Coordinates of N, CA, C and O and ligand atoms in Angstrom, one line a residue:
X1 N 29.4 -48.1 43.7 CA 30.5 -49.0 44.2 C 31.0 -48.6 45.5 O 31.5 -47.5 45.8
X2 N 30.7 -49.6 46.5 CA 31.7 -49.1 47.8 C 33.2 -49.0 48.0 O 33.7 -49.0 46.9
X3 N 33.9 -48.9 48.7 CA 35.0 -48.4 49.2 C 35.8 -49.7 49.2 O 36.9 -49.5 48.7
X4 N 35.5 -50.9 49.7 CA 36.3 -51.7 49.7 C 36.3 -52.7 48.3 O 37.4 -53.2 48.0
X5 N 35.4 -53.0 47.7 CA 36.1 -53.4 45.9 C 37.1 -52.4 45.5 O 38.2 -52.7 45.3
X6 N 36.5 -51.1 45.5 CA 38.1 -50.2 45.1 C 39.3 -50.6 45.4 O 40.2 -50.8 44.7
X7 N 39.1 -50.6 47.1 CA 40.5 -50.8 47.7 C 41.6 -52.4 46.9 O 42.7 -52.7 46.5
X8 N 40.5 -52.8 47.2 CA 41.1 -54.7 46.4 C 41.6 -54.5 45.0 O 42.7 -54.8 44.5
X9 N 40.5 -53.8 44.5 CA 41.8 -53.0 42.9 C 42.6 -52.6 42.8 O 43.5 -53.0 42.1
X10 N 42.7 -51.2 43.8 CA 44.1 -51.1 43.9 C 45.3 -52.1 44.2 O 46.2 -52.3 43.5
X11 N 45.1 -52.6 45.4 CA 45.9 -53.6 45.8 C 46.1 -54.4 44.7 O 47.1 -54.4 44.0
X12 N 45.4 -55.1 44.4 CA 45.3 -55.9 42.8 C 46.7 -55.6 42.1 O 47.8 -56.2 42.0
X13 N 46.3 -54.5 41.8 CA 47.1 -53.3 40.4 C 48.2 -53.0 41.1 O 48.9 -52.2 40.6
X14 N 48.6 -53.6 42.5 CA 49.6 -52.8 42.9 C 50.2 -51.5 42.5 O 51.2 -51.2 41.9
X15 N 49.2 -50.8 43.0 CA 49.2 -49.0 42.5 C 49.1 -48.4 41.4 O 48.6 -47.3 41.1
X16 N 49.8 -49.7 40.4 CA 50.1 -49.0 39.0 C 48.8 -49.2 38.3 O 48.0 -50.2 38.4
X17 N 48.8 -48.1 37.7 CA 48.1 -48.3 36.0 C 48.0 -49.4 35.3 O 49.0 -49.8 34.7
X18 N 47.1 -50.0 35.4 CA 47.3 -51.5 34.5 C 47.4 -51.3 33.2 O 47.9 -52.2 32.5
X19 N 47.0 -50.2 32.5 CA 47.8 -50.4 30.9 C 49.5 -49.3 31.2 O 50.7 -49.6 31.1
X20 N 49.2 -48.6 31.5 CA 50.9 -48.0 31.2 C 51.4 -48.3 32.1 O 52.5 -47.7 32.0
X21 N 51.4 -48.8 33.1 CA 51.9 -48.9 34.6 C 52.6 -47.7 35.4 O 53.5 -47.7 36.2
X22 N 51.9 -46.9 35.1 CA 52.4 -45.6 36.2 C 51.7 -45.6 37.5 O 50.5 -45.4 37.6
X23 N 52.9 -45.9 38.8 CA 52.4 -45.9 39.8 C 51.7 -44.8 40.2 O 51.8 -43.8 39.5
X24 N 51.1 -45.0 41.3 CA 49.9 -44.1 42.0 C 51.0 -42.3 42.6 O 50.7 -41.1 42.7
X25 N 52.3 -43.2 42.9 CA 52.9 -42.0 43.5 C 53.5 -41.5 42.8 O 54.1 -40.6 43.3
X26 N 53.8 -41.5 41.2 CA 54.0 -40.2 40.1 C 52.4 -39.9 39.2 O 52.3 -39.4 38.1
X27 N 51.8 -40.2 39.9 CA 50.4 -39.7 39.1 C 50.4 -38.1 39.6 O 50.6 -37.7 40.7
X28 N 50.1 -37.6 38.7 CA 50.1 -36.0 39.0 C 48.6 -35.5 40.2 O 48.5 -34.6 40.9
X29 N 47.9 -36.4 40.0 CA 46.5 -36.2 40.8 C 46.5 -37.2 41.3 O 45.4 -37.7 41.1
X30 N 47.1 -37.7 41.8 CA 48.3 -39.2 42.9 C 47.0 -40.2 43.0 O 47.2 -41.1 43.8
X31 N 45.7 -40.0 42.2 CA 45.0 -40.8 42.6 C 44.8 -41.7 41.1 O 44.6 -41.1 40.0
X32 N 44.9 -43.0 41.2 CA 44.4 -44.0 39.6 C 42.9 -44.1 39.9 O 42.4 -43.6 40.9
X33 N 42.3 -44.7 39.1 CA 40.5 -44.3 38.9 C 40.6 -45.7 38.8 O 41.6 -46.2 38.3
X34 N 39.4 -46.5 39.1 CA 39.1 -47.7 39.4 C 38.1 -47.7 37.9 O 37.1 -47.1 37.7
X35 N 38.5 -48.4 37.2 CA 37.8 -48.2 36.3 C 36.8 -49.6 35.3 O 37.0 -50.8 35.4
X36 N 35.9 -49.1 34.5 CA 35.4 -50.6 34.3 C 35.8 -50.5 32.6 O 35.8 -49.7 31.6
X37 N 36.1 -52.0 32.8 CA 37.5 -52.9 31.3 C 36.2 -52.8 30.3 O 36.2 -51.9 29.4
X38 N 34.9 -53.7 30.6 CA 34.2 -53.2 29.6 C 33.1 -52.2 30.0 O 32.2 -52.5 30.8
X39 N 33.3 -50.9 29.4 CA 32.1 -49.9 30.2 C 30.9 -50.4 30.6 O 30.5 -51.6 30.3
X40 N 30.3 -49.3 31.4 CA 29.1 -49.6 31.7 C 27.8 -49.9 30.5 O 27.0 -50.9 30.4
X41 N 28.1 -48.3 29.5 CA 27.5 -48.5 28.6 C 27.5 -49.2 27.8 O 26.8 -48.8 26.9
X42 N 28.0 -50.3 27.5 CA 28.1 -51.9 26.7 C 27.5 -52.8 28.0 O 27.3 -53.9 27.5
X43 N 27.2 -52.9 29.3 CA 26.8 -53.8 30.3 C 28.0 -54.0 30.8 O 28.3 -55.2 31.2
X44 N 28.8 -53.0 31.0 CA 30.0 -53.9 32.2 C 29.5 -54.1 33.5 O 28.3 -53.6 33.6
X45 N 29.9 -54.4 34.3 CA 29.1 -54.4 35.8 C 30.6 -54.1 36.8 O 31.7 -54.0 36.4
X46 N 30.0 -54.0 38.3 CA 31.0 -53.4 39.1 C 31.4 -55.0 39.8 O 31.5 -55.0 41.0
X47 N 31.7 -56.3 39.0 CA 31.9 -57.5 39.4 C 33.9 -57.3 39.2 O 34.3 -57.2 38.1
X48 N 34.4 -57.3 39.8 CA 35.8 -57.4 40.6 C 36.6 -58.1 38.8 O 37.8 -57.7 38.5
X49 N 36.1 -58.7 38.3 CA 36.7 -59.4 37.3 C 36.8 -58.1 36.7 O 38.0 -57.7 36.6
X50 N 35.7 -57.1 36.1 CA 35.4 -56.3 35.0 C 36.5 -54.8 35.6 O 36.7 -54.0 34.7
X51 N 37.1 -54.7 37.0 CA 37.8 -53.0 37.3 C 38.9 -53.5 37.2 O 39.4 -54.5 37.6
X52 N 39.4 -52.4 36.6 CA 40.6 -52.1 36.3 C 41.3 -50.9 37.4 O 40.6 -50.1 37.9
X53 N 42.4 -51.0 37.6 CA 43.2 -49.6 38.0 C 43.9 -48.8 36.9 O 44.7 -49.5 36.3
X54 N 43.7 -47.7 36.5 CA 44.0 -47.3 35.6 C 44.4 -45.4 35.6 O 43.9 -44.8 36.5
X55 N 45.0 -44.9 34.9 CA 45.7 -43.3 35.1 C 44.6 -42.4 34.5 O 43.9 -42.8 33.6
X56 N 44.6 -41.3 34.9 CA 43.5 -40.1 34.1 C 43.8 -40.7 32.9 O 43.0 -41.4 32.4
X57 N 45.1 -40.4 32.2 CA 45.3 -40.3 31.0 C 44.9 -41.4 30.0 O 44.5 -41.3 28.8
X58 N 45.2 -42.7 30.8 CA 44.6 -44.0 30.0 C 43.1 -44.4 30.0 O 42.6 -45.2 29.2
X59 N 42.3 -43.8 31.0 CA 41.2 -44.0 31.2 C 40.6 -43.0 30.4 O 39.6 -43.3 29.9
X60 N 41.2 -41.7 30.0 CA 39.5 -40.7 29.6 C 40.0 -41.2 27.6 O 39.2 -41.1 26.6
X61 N 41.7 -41.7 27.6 CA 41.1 -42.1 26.2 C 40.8 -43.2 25.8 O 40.7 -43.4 24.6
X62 N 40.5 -44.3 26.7 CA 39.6 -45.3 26.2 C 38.7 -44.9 26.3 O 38.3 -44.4 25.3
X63 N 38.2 -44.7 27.2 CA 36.4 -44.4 27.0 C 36.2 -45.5 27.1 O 36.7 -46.4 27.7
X64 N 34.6 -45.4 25.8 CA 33.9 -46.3 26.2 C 34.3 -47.7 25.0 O 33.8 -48.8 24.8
X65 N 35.5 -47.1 24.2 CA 36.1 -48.0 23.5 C 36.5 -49.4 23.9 O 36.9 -49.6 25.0
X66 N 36.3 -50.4 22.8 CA 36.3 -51.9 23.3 C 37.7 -52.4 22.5 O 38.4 -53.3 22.9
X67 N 37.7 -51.3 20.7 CA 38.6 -51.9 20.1 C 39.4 -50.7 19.3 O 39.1 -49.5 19.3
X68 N 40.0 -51.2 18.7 CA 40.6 -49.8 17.9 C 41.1 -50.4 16.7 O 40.7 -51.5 16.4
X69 N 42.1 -49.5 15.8 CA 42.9 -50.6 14.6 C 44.4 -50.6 14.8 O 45.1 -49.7 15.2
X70 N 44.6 -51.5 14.6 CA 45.9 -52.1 14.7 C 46.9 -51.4 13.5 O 46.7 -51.6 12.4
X71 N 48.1 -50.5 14.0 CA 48.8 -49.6 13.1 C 48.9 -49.7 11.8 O 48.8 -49.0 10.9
X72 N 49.6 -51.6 12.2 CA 50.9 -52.1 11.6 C 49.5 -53.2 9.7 O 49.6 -53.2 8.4
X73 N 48.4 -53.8 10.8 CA 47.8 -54.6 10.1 C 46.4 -53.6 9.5 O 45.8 -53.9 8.4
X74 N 46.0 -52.5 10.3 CA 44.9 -52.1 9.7 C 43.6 -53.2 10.0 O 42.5 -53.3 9.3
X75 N 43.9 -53.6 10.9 CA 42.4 -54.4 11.8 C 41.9 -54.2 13.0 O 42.4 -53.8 14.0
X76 N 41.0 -54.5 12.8 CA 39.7 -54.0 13.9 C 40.7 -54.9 14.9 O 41.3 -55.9 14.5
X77 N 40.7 -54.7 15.9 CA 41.2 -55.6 16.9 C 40.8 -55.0 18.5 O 40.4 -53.9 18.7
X78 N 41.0 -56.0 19.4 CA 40.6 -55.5 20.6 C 41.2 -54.8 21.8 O 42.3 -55.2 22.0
X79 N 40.9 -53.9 22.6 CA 41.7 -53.6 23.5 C 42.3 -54.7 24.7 O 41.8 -55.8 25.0
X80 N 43.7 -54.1 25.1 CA 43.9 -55.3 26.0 C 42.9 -55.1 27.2 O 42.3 -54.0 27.5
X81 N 42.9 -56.3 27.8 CA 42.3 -57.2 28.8 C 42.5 -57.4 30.1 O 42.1 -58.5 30.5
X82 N 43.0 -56.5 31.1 CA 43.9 -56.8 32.2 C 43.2 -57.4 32.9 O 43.1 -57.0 34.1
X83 N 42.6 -58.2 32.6 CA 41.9 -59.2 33.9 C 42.1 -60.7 33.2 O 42.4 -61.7 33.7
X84 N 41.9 -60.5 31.7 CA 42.7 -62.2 30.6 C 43.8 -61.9 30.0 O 44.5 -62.9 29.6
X85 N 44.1 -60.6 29.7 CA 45.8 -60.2 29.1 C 46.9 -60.8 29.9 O 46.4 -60.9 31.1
X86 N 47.8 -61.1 30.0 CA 49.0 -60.3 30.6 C 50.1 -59.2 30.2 O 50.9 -59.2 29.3
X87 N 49.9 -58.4 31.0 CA 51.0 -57.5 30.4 C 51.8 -57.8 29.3 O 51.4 -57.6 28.2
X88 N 53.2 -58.3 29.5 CA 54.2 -58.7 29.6 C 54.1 -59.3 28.0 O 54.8 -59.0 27.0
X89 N 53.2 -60.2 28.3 CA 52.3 -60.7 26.3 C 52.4 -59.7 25.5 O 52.7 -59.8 24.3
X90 N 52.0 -58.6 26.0 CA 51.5 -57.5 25.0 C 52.5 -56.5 24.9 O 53.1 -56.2 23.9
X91 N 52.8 -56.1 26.0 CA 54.1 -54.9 25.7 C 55.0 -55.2 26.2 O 55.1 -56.2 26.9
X92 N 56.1 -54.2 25.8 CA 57.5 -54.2 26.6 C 58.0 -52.7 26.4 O 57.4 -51.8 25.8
X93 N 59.2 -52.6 27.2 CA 59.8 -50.9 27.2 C 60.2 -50.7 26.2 O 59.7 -51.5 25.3
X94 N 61.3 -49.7 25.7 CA 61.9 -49.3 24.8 C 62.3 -48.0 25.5 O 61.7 -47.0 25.1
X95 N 63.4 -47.7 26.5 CA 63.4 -46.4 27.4 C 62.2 -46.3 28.0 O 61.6 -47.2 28.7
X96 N 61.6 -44.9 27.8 CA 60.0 -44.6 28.4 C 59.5 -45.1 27.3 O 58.3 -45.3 27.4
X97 N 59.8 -45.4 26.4 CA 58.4 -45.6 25.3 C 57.6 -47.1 25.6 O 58.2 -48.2 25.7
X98 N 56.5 -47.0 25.7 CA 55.8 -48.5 25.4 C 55.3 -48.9 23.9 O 54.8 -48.3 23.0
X99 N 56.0 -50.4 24.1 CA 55.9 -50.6 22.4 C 55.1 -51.8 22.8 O 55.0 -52.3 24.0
X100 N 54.4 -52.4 21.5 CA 53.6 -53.2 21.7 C 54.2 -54.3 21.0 O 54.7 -54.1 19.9
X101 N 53.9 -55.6 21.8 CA 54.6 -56.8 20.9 C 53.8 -57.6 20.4 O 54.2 -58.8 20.3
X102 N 52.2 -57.1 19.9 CA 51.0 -57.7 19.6 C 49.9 -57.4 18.8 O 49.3 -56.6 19.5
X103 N 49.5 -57.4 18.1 CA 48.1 -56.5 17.3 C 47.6 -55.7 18.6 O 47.5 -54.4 18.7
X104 N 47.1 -56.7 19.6 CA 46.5 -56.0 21.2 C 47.5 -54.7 21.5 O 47.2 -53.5 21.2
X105 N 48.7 -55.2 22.0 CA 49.5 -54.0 22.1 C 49.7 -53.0 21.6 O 50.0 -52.0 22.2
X106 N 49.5 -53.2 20.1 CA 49.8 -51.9 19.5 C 48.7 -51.3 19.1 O 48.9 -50.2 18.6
X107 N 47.6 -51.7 19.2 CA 46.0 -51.4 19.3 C 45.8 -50.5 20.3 O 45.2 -49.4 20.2
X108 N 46.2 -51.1 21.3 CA 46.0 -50.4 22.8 C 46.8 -49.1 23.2 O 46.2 -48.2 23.9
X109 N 48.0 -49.0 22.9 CA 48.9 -48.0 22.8 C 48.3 -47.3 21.8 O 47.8 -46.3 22.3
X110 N 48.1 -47.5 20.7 CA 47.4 -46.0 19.7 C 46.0 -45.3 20.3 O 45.7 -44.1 20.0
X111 N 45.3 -46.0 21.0 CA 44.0 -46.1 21.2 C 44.0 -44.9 22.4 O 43.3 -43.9 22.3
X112 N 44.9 -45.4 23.6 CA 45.0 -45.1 24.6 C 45.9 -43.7 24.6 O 45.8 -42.9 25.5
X113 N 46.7 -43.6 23.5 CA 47.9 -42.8 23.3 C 49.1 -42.7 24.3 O 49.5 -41.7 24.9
X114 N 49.5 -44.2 24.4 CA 50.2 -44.3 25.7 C 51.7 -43.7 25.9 O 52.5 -43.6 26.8
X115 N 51.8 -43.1 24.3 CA 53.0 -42.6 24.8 C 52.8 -41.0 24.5 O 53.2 -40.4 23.4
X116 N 52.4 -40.5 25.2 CA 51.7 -39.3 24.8 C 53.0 -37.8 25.8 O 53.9 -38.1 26.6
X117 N 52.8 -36.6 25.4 CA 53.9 -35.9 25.7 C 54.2 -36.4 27.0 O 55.3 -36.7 27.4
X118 N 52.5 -36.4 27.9 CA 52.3 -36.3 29.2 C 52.8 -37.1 29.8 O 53.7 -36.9 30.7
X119 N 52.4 -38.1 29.3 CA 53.1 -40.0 29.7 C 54.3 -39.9 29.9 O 54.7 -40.5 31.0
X120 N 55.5 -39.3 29.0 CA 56.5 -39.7 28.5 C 57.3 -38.5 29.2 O 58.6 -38.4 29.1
X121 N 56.5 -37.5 29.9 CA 57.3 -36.1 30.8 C 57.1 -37.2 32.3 O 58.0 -37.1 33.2
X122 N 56.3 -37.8 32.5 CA 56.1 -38.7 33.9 C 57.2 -39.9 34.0 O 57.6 -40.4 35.0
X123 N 57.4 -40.2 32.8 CA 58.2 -41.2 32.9 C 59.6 -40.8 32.8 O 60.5 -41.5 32.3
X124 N 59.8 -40.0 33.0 CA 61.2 -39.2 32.3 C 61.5 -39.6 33.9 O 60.8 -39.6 34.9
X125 N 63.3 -39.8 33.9 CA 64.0 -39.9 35.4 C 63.9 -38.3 35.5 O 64.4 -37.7 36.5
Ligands
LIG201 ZN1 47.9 -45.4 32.4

């Protein structure tokens, strides 16, 4: 991948993490990883639809994960989508906590462990 699709992701993602939304300038390694929504290893490709901007921490635990289970229902369901999701559909705050207002959401938050010590020491004022 060249330099300028990256750049357009970021800009995209306006800095932040598209699943937890932590900007680029409280990222501890101040850089988000341009990442692909469905891995490579499933056939994702480096087509602008398929990258994500995303944080160390939300990227190395999706992996190459597509879906997880849903806490509340105990079903296979899918990760969110930031390129057909919207945010906003799926989660909301709760202080630092991210809560999910969706099977997706709360799928994606367990999956991801979005509210993990680390997350939740970054988000702290
Ligand atoms: Zn994140």
């Amino acid at each position: 991948m060249t330099e300028r699709p990256r750049a357009h992701v970021r800009e995209r993602a306006g800095h932040r993490c598209e699943y937890c939304r932590l900007h680029e300038e409280d990222s501890p390694l101040a850089v988000l990883h341009v990442e692909h929504i469905l891995p490579r290893a499933h056939g994702g490709t480096d087509d602008l639809a398929n990258l994500a901007l995303a944080c160390i921490d939300c990227n190395l635990h999706k992996g190459p994960n597509l879906t997880g289970i849903d806490p509340q229902t105990n079903e296979v369901t899918e990760l969110f989508h930031p390129r057909r999701h919207r945010w906003e559909d799926h989660f909301t705050w709760r202080g630092i906590y991210v809560v999910g207002k969706t099977s997706i959401g709360r799928t994606t938050i367990g999956v991801l462990d979005m509210n993990s010590e680390d997350q939740l020491a970054l988000r702290s004022p």
